[in-house]
Amino acid sequence: MPEKSTAENLADIVETLADSVSKRKSVSFFVEEKSNPVANQFKRLFGRENPVHNLLGGGKSADVLLWRNKKISASVLTGATVIWVLFEWLNYHFLTLIFFALVLGMLAQFIWTNASGLFNSGRSQSKVPRLVLPKEIFVNIAVQIGAEVNRALGFLQDVACGGNIKQFLLVVLSLWAAAVVGSWCNFLTVFYVGFVAAHTLPVLYERYEDEVDNFVYAVLEQIQHNYQKLDAGLLSKIPKGKLEGKKSE
């Protein structure tokens, strides 16, 4: 009897130890699983929480920018490239292309109308489809452009009146850099470069976001480290006036 009781006691001890180990593993697993999103949140660029698709609006425009449908995105980028080549390399003018397009459209409708009457003798001429652009397209374009322009003007006014000198200087330097870049090339080339960047950089960032975030944070840490060295070696040694003594006097 005593041998049996000791064996049972040993079995109970082993079972309790196994249960405790399994509980600890499960608890540590869930703790790590909960802590991973927090760690990833701090590693994301600019502290973002939403995916890139949501940051771009989450609609059809975001699908085009992120190449969800490769045919549509490729056709849009190809069309923009063709327009840029026609205007920049071939030196076409906007009015010339518009009038040539209208002439070609009228010729196509003229041939369609007369050819259908010749081949279908005795029958009524087939109706040529008419191109009619809906008014909603122009209204939506105007509303979107107006909203973006007002948002940009509001941001610039907030920066100018906000009292944040660092942000004010950063925006002024950015505008100055944009003005310098604009002096190198015309508006169409700048617009085309921005269009190509908008259709390539988001999809590349979405595909390699971990590598890009780690690289950017490494660069920021290096810049911060160099600034601390500069502050400790030079900026902290700059003498400051005794404002308190002057005020007391």
PDB file of C-alpha atoms in Angstrom:
ATOM      1  CA  MET A   1       0.000   0.000   0.000  1.00  0.00           C
ATOM      2  CA  PRO A   2       2.643   2.648   0.831  1.00  0.00           C
ATOM      3  CA  GLU A   3       4.489   1.973  -2.478  1.00  0.00           C
ATOM      4  CA  LYS A   4       1.260   2.518  -4.394  1.00  0.00           C
ATOM      5  CA  SER A   5       0.548   5.742  -2.599  1.00  0.00           C
ATOM      6  CA  THR A   6       4.020   7.129  -3.328  1.00  0.00           C
ATOM      7  CA  ALA A   7       3.656   6.238  -7.018  1.00  0.00           C
ATOM      8  CA  GLU A   8       0.326   7.982  -7.109  1.00  0.00           C
ATOM      9  CA  ASN A   9       1.846  11.006  -5.396  1.00  0.00           C
ATOM     10  CA  LEU A  10       4.670  11.127  -7.920  1.00  0.00           C
ATOM     11  CA  ALA A  11       2.163  10.887 -10.759  1.00  0.00           C
ATOM     12  CA  ASP A  12       0.130  13.735  -9.290  1.00  0.00           C
ATOM     13  CA  ILE A  13       3.249  15.880  -8.915  1.00  0.00           C
ATOM     14  CA  VAL A  14       4.254  15.237 -12.524  1.00  0.00           C
ATOM     15  CA  GLU A  15       0.756  16.084 -13.741  1.00  0.00           C
ATOM     16  CA  THR A  16       0.672  19.325 -11.768  1.00  0.00           C
ATOM     17  CA  LEU A  17       4.100  20.314 -13.102  1.00  0.00           C
ATOM     18  CA  ALA A  18       3.020  19.574 -16.673  1.00  0.00           C
ATOM     19  CA  ASP A  19      -0.155  21.594 -16.233  1.00  0.00           C
ATOM     20  CA  SER A  20       1.756  24.552 -14.810  1.00  0.00           C
ATOM     21  CA  VAL A  21       4.317  24.452 -17.637  1.00  0.00           C
ATOM     22  CA  SER A  22       1.603  24.278 -20.269  1.00  0.00           C
ATOM     23  CA  LYS A  23      -0.253  27.177 -18.651  1.00  0.00           C
ATOM     24  CA  ARG A  24       2.901  29.262 -18.565  1.00  0.00           C
ATOM     25  CA  LYS A  25       3.577  28.522 -22.215  1.00  0.00           C
ATOM     26  CA  SER A  26       0.043  29.427 -23.190  1.00  0.00           C
ATOM     27  CA  VAL A  27       0.139  32.636 -21.144  1.00  0.00           C
ATOM     28  CA  SER A  28       3.519  33.642 -22.586  1.00  0.00           C
ATOM     29  CA  PHE A  29       2.252  32.857 -26.078  1.00  0.00           C
ATOM     30  CA  PHE A  30      -0.773  35.078 -25.686  1.00  0.00           C
ATOM     31  CA  VAL A  31       1.306  37.829 -24.104  1.00  0.00           C
ATOM     32  CA  GLU A  32       3.739  37.773 -27.011  1.00  0.00           C
ATOM     33  CA  GLU A  33       0.858  37.736 -29.469  1.00  0.00           C
ATOM     34  CA  LYS A  34      -0.649  40.798 -27.824  1.00  0.00           C
ATOM     35  CA  SER A  35       2.640  42.619 -27.574  1.00  0.00           C
ATOM     36  CA  ASN A  36       3.602  42.116 -31.203  1.00  0.00           C
ATOM     37  CA  PRO A  37       1.029  44.559 -32.636  1.00  0.00           C
ATOM     38  CA  VAL A  38       2.170  47.222 -30.170  1.00  0.00           C
ATOM     39  CA  ALA A  39       5.779  46.737 -31.169  1.00  0.00           C
ATOM     40  CA  ASN A  40       4.840  46.789 -34.844  1.00  0.00           C
ATOM     41  CA  GLN A  41       2.800  49.950 -34.290  1.00  0.00           C
ATOM     42  CA  PHE A  42       5.855  51.851 -33.055  1.00  0.00           C
ATOM     43  CA  LYS A  43       7.953  50.583 -35.952  1.00  0.00           C
ATOM     44  CA  ARG A  44       5.518  51.793 -38.627  1.00  0.00           C
ATOM     45  CA  LEU A  45       6.425  54.900 -40.559  1.00  0.00           C
ATOM     46  CA  PHE A  46       5.025  58.096 -38.995  1.00  0.00           C
ATOM     47  CA  GLY A  47       3.262  55.939 -36.374  1.00  0.00           C
ATOM     48  CA  ARG A  48       0.511  54.881 -38.770  1.00  0.00           C
ATOM     49  CA  GLU A  49      -2.001  52.244 -37.709  1.00  0.00           C
ATOM     50  CA  ASN A  50      -4.051  51.704 -40.900  1.00  0.00           C
ATOM     51  CA  PRO A  51      -2.801  49.862 -43.982  1.00  0.00           C
ATOM     52  CA  VAL A  52      -1.648  51.761 -47.043  1.00  0.00           C
ATOM     53  CA  HIS A  53      -4.877  51.026 -48.937  1.00  0.00           C
ATOM     54  CA  ASN A  54      -6.962  52.798 -46.276  1.00  0.00           C
ATOM     55  CA  LEU A  55      -4.577  55.753 -46.142  1.00  0.00           C
ATOM     56  CA  LEU A  56      -5.059  56.277 -49.890  1.00  0.00           C
ATOM     57  CA  GLY A  57      -8.850  56.426 -49.526  1.00  0.00           C
ATOM     58  CA  GLY A  58      -9.723  52.763 -49.848  1.00  0.00           C
ATOM     59  CA  GLY A  59     -11.690  53.248 -53.094  1.00  0.00           C
ATOM     60  CA  LYS A  60     -11.083  52.701 -56.783  1.00  0.00           C
ATOM     61  CA  SER A  61      -8.312  55.303 -56.846  1.00  0.00           C
ATOM     62  CA  ALA A  62      -6.445  53.381 -54.146  1.00  0.00           C
ATOM     63  CA  ASP A  63      -6.910  50.174 -56.162  1.00  0.00           C
ATOM     64  CA  VAL A  64      -5.377  51.883 -59.201  1.00  0.00           C
ATOM     65  CA  LEU A  65      -2.437  53.329 -57.238  1.00  0.00           C
ATOM     66  CA  LEU A  66      -1.715  49.981 -55.573  1.00  0.00           C
ATOM     67  CA  TRP A  67      -2.106  47.983 -58.809  1.00  0.00           C
ATOM     68  CA  ARG A  68      -4.974  45.832 -57.582  1.00  0.00           C
ATOM     69  CA  ASN A  69      -6.021  45.579 -61.248  1.00  0.00           C
ATOM     70  CA  LYS A  70      -2.809  45.534 -63.255  1.00  0.00           C
ATOM     71  CA  LYS A  71      -4.499  46.160 -66.612  1.00  0.00           C
ATOM     72  CA  ILE A  72      -6.213  49.372 -65.477  1.00  0.00           C
ATOM     73  CA  SER A  73      -3.137  50.690 -63.648  1.00  0.00           C
ATOM     74  CA  ALA A  74      -0.861  49.892 -66.590  1.00  0.00           C
ATOM     75  CA  SER A  75      -3.252  51.534 -69.060  1.00  0.00           C
ATOM     76  CA  VAL A  76      -3.490  54.699 -66.934  1.00  0.00           C
ATOM     77  CA  LEU A  77       0.289  54.943 -66.600  1.00  0.00           C
ATOM     78  CA  THR A  78       0.753  54.222 -70.309  1.00  0.00           C
ATOM     79  CA  GLY A  79      -1.765  56.907 -71.258  1.00  0.00           C
ATOM     80  CA  ALA A  80       0.014  59.474 -69.095  1.00  0.00           C
ATOM     81  CA  THR A  81       3.352  58.485 -70.634  1.00  0.00           C
ATOM     82  CA  VAL A  82       1.977  58.833 -74.176  1.00  0.00           C
ATOM     83  CA  ILE A  83       0.601  62.295 -73.389  1.00  0.00           C
ATOM     84  CA  TRP A  84       3.910  63.391 -71.880  1.00  0.00           C
ATOM     85  CA  VAL A  85       5.868  62.087 -74.880  1.00  0.00           C
ATOM     86  CA  LEU A  86       3.542  63.873 -77.320  1.00  0.00           C
ATOM     87  CA  PHE A  87       3.841  67.196 -75.532  1.00  0.00           C
ATOM     88  CA  GLU A  88       7.489  67.100 -74.447  1.00  0.00           C
ATOM     89  CA  TRP A  89       9.390  65.067 -77.037  1.00  0.00           C
ATOM     90  CA  LEU A  90       7.280  65.581 -80.137  1.00  0.00           C
ATOM     91  CA  ASN A  91       6.433  69.210 -79.247  1.00  0.00           C
ATOM     92  CA  TYR A  92       2.721  68.871 -79.900  1.00  0.00           C
ATOM     93  CA  HIS A  93       0.368  71.519 -78.554  1.00  0.00           C
ATOM     94  CA  PHE A  94      -2.789  70.883 -76.605  1.00  0.00           C
ATOM     95  CA  LEU A  95      -5.110  72.620 -79.058  1.00  0.00           C
ATOM     96  CA  THR A  96      -3.511  70.778 -81.978  1.00  0.00           C
ATOM     97  CA  LEU A  97      -4.208  67.394 -80.427  1.00  0.00           C
ATOM     98  CA  ILE A  98      -7.765  68.381 -79.516  1.00  0.00           C
ATOM     99  CA  PHE A  99      -8.562  69.524 -83.051  1.00  0.00           C
ATOM    100  CA  PHE A 100      -6.912  66.460 -84.614  1.00  0.00           C
ATOM    101  CA  ALA A 101      -8.962  64.212 -82.332  1.00  0.00           C
ATOM    102  CA  LEU A 102     -12.150  66.058 -83.301  1.00  0.00           C
ATOM    103  CA  VAL A 103     -11.319  65.761 -86.998  1.00  0.00           C
ATOM    104  CA  LEU A 104     -10.683  62.019 -86.666  1.00  0.00           C
ATOM    105  CA  GLY A 105     -13.924  61.568 -84.753  1.00  0.00           C
ATOM    106  CA  MET A 106     -15.932  63.426 -87.392  1.00  0.00           C
ATOM    107  CA  LEU A 107     -14.296  61.421 -90.198  1.00  0.00           C
ATOM    108  CA  ALA A 108     -15.106  58.158 -88.436  1.00  0.00           C
ATOM    109  CA  GLN A 109     -18.759  59.146 -88.017  1.00  0.00           C
ATOM    110  CA  PHE A 110     -18.971  60.399 -91.608  1.00  0.00           C
ATOM    111  CA  ILE A 111     -17.569  57.140 -93.013  1.00  0.00           C
ATOM    112  CA  TRP A 112     -19.768  55.078 -90.719  1.00  0.00           C
ATOM    113  CA  THR A 113     -22.927  56.906 -91.780  1.00  0.00           C
ATOM    114  CA  ASN A 114     -22.262  56.801 -95.537  1.00  0.00           C
ATOM    115  CA  ALA A 115     -20.824  53.281 -95.591  1.00  0.00           C
ATOM    116  CA  SER A 116     -23.851  51.882 -93.783  1.00  0.00           C
ATOM    117  CA  GLY A 117     -26.123  53.511 -96.369  1.00  0.00           C
ATOM    118  CA  LEU A 118     -24.163  52.050 -99.295  1.00  0.00           C
ATOM    119  CA  PHE A 119     -23.892  48.484 -98.004  1.00  0.00           C
ATOM    120  CA  ASN A 120     -27.413  48.376 -96.620  1.00  0.00           C
ATOM    121  CA  SER A 121     -29.299  49.605 -99.700  1.00  0.00           C
ATOM    122  CA  GLY A 122     -33.018  49.677 -99.155  1.00  0.00           C
ATOM    123  CA  ARG A 123     -32.617  49.644 -95.405  1.00  0.00           C
ATOM    124  CA  SER A 124     -32.498  52.474 -92.973  1.00  0.00           C
ATOM    125  CA  GLN A 125     -29.070  53.773 -92.135  1.00  0.00           C
ATOM    126  CA  SER A 126     -27.628  52.479 -88.906  1.00  0.00           C
ATOM    127  CA  LYS A 127     -27.509  55.024 -86.135  1.00  0.00           C
ATOM    128  CA  VAL A 128     -24.027  56.178 -85.257  1.00  0.00           C
ATOM    129  CA  PRO A 129     -23.413  56.102 -81.476  1.00  0.00           C
ATOM    130  CA  ARG A 130     -23.080  59.551 -80.019  1.00  0.00           C
ATOM    131  CA  LEU A 131     -20.530  60.435 -77.396  1.00  0.00           C
ATOM    132  CA  VAL A 132     -22.107  62.321 -74.512  1.00  0.00           C
ATOM    133  CA  LEU A 133     -20.176  63.027 -71.335  1.00  0.00           C
ATOM    134  CA  PRO A 134     -22.336  63.113 -68.192  1.00  0.00           C
ATOM    135  CA  LYS A 135     -22.406  66.304 -66.178  1.00  0.00           C
ATOM    136  CA  GLU A 136     -21.572  64.450 -62.982  1.00  0.00           C
ATOM    137  CA  ILE A 137     -18.019  63.850 -64.199  1.00  0.00           C
ATOM    138  CA  PHE A 138     -17.229  67.563 -64.448  1.00  0.00           C
ATOM    139  CA  VAL A 139     -19.030  68.321 -61.200  1.00  0.00           C
ATOM    140  CA  ASN A 140     -17.103  65.638 -59.310  1.00  0.00           C
ATOM    141  CA  ILE A 141     -13.787  66.754 -60.792  1.00  0.00           C
ATOM    142  CA  ALA A 142     -14.458  70.372 -59.852  1.00  0.00           C
ATOM    143  CA  VAL A 143     -15.539  69.397 -56.327  1.00  0.00           C
ATOM    144  CA  GLN A 144     -12.462  67.243 -55.773  1.00  0.00           C
ATOM    145  CA  ILE A 145     -10.061  69.880 -57.084  1.00  0.00           C
ATOM    146  CA  GLY A 146     -11.730  72.587 -55.008  1.00  0.00           C
ATOM    147  CA  ALA A 147     -11.590  70.450 -51.857  1.00  0.00           C
ATOM    148  CA  GLU A 148      -7.882  69.671 -52.310  1.00  0.00           C
ATOM    149  CA  VAL A 149      -7.017  73.311 -53.032  1.00  0.00           C
ATOM    150  CA  ASN A 150      -8.924  74.502 -49.962  1.00  0.00           C
ATOM    151  CA  ARG A 151      -7.248  71.830 -47.834  1.00  0.00           C
ATOM    152  CA  ALA A 152      -3.795  72.921 -49.018  1.00  0.00           C
ATOM    153  CA  LEU A 153      -4.587  76.605 -48.416  1.00  0.00           C
ATOM    154  CA  GLY A 154      -5.940  75.809 -44.959  1.00  0.00           C
ATOM    155  CA  PHE A 155      -2.810  73.848 -44.087  1.00  0.00           C
ATOM    156  CA  LEU A 156      -0.524  76.687 -45.203  1.00  0.00           C
ATOM    157  CA  GLN A 157      -2.548  79.228 -43.222  1.00  0.00           C
ATOM    158  CA  ASP A 158      -2.490  77.018 -40.118  1.00  0.00           C
ATOM    159  CA  VAL A 159       1.275  76.685 -40.392  1.00  0.00           C
ATOM    160  CA  ALA A 160       1.706  80.445 -40.873  1.00  0.00           C
ATOM    161  CA  CYS A 161      -0.510  81.313 -37.900  1.00  0.00           C
ATOM    162  CA  GLY A 162       0.272  78.348 -35.645  1.00  0.00           C
ATOM    163  CA  GLY A 163       3.424  79.741 -34.061  1.00  0.00           C
ATOM    164  CA  ASN A 164       5.477  76.561 -34.643  1.00  0.00           C
ATOM    165  CA  ILE A 165       8.732  77.960 -36.020  1.00  0.00           C
ATOM    166  CA  LYS A 166      10.220  74.579 -36.958  1.00  0.00           C
ATOM    167  CA  GLN A 167       7.155  73.560 -38.943  1.00  0.00           C
ATOM    168  CA  PHE A 168       6.987  76.996 -40.554  1.00  0.00           C
ATOM    169  CA  LEU A 169      10.632  76.840 -41.669  1.00  0.00           C
ATOM    170  CA  LEU A 170      10.206  73.267 -42.920  1.00  0.00           C
ATOM    171  CA  VAL A 171       7.211  74.235 -45.078  1.00  0.00           C
ATOM    172  CA  VAL A 172       8.994  77.336 -46.398  1.00  0.00           C
ATOM    173  CA  LEU A 173      12.064  75.279 -47.337  1.00  0.00           C
ATOM    174  CA  SER A 174       9.844  72.681 -49.020  1.00  0.00           C
ATOM    175  CA  LEU A 175       8.102  75.348 -51.095  1.00  0.00           C
ATOM    176  CA  TRP A 176      11.453  76.890 -51.975  1.00  0.00           C
ATOM    177  CA  ALA A 177      12.786  73.481 -53.082  1.00  0.00           C
ATOM    178  CA  ALA A 178       9.651  72.949 -55.182  1.00  0.00           C
ATOM    179  CA  ALA A 179      10.167  76.365 -56.788  1.00  0.00           C
ATOM    180  CA  VAL A 180      13.781  75.472 -57.636  1.00  0.00           C
ATOM    181  CA  VAL A 181      12.722  72.136 -59.141  1.00  0.00           C
ATOM    182  CA  GLY A 182       9.997  73.948 -61.094  1.00  0.00           C
ATOM    183  CA  SER A 183      12.609  76.240 -62.617  1.00  0.00           C
ATOM    184  CA  TRP A 184      14.452  73.229 -64.028  1.00  0.00           C
ATOM    185  CA  CYS A 185      11.476  71.880 -65.980  1.00  0.00           C
ATOM    186  CA  ASN A 186       7.953  72.913 -66.917  1.00  0.00           C
ATOM    187  CA  PHE A 187       4.693  72.138 -65.146  1.00  0.00           C
ATOM    188  CA  LEU A 188       3.827  69.164 -67.345  1.00  0.00           C
ATOM    189  CA  THR A 189       7.077  67.352 -66.549  1.00  0.00           C
ATOM    190  CA  VAL A 190       6.689  68.010 -62.825  1.00  0.00           C
ATOM    191  CA  PHE A 191       3.106  66.770 -62.979  1.00  0.00           C
ATOM    192  CA  TYR A 192       4.162  63.666 -64.905  1.00  0.00           C
ATOM    193  CA  VAL A 193       6.961  62.867 -62.433  1.00  0.00           C
ATOM    194  CA  GLY A 194       4.510  63.221 -59.554  1.00  0.00           C
ATOM    195  CA  PHE A 195       1.989  61.050 -61.393  1.00  0.00           C
ATOM    196  CA  VAL A 196       4.560  58.302 -61.965  1.00  0.00           C
ATOM    197  CA  ALA A 197       5.715  58.524 -58.348  1.00  0.00           C
ATOM    198  CA  ALA A 198       2.109  58.222 -57.141  1.00  0.00           C
ATOM    199  CA  HIS A 199       1.674  55.060 -59.235  1.00  0.00           C
ATOM    200  CA  THR A 200       4.966  53.417 -58.223  1.00  0.00           C
ATOM    201  CA  LEU A 201       6.016  54.457 -54.705  1.00  0.00           C
ATOM    202  CA  PRO A 202       2.850  53.337 -52.814  1.00  0.00           C
ATOM    203  CA  VAL A 203       2.861  49.851 -54.318  1.00  0.00           C
ATOM    204  CA  LEU A 204       6.603  49.472 -53.697  1.00  0.00           C
ATOM    205  CA  TYR A 205       6.174  50.653 -50.117  1.00  0.00           C
ATOM    206  CA  GLU A 206       3.280  48.251 -49.564  1.00  0.00           C
ATOM    207  CA  ARG A 207       5.389  45.364 -50.844  1.00  0.00           C
ATOM    208  CA  TYR A 208       8.553  46.263 -48.902  1.00  0.00           C
ATOM    209  CA  GLU A 209       7.092  48.265 -46.012  1.00  0.00           C
ATOM    210  CA  ASP A 210       9.030  46.419 -43.293  1.00  0.00           C
ATOM    211  CA  GLU A 211      12.374  47.050 -44.971  1.00  0.00           C
ATOM    212  CA  VAL A 212      11.500  50.688 -45.719  1.00  0.00           C
ATOM    213  CA  ASP A 213      10.307  51.359 -42.158  1.00  0.00           C
ATOM    214  CA  ASN A 214      13.425  49.817 -40.651  1.00  0.00           C
ATOM    215  CA  PHE A 215      15.670  51.793 -43.006  1.00  0.00           C
ATOM    216  CA  VAL A 216      13.888  55.091 -42.321  1.00  0.00           C
ATOM    217  CA  TYR A 217      13.992  54.599 -38.567  1.00  0.00           C
ATOM    218  CA  ALA A 218      17.676  53.668 -38.747  1.00  0.00           C
ATOM    219  CA  VAL A 219      18.363  56.903 -40.661  1.00  0.00           C
ATOM    220  CA  LEU A 220      16.320  58.929 -38.167  1.00  0.00           C
ATOM    221  CA  GLU A 221      18.176  57.370 -35.245  1.00  0.00           C
ATOM    222  CA  GLN A 222      21.499  58.194 -36.899  1.00  0.00           C
ATOM    223  CA  ILE A 223      20.394  61.790 -37.481  1.00  0.00           C
ATOM    224  CA  GLN A 224      19.240  62.073 -33.874  1.00  0.00           C
ATOM    225  CA  HIS A 225      22.540  60.624 -32.664  1.00  0.00           C
ATOM    226  CA  ASN A 226      24.524  63.135 -34.741  1.00  0.00           C
ATOM    227  CA  TYR A 227      22.340  65.973 -33.478  1.00  0.00           C
ATOM    228  CA  GLN A 228      22.959  64.922 -29.882  1.00  0.00           C
ATOM    229  CA  LYS A 229      26.702  64.895 -30.542  1.00  0.00           C
ATOM    230  CA  LEU A 230      26.458  68.336 -32.134  1.00  0.00           C
ATOM    231  CA  ASP A 231      24.389  69.589 -29.226  1.00  0.00           C
ATOM    232  CA  ALA A 232      26.824  68.226 -26.668  1.00  0.00           C
ATOM    233  CA  GLY A 233      29.918  69.450 -28.496  1.00  0.00           C
ATOM    234  CA  LEU A 234      28.829  72.848 -29.845  1.00  0.00           C
ATOM    235  CA  LEU A 235      25.309  74.011 -29.142  1.00  0.00           C
ATOM    236  CA  SER A 236      25.452  73.453 -25.388  1.00  0.00           C
ATOM    237  CA  LYS A 237      28.659  75.558 -25.150  1.00  0.00           C
ATOM    238  CA  ILE A 238      27.055  78.652 -26.646  1.00  0.00           C
ATOM    239  CA  PRO A 239      26.747  81.201 -23.833  1.00  0.00           C
ATOM    240  CA  LYS A 240      23.251  82.229 -22.938  1.00  0.00           C
ATOM    241  CA  GLY A 241      22.263  85.530 -21.436  1.00  0.00           C
ATOM    242  CA  LYS A 242      21.287  85.721 -17.783  1.00  0.00           C
ATOM    243  CA  LEU A 243      17.675  86.661 -18.279  1.00  0.00           C
ATOM    244  CA  GLU A 244      16.739  86.030 -14.675  1.00  0.00           C
ATOM    245  CA  GLY A 245      19.348  88.488 -13.364  1.00  0.00           C
ATOM    246  CA  LYS A 246      18.187  91.170 -15.786  1.00  0.00           C
ATOM    247  CA  LYS A 247      14.596  90.669 -14.803  1.00  0.00           C
ATOM    248  CA  SER A 248      15.437  90.910 -11.098  1.00  0.00           C
ATOM    249  CA  GLU A 249      17.388  94.100 -11.665  1.00  0.00           C
TER     250      GLU A 249
END
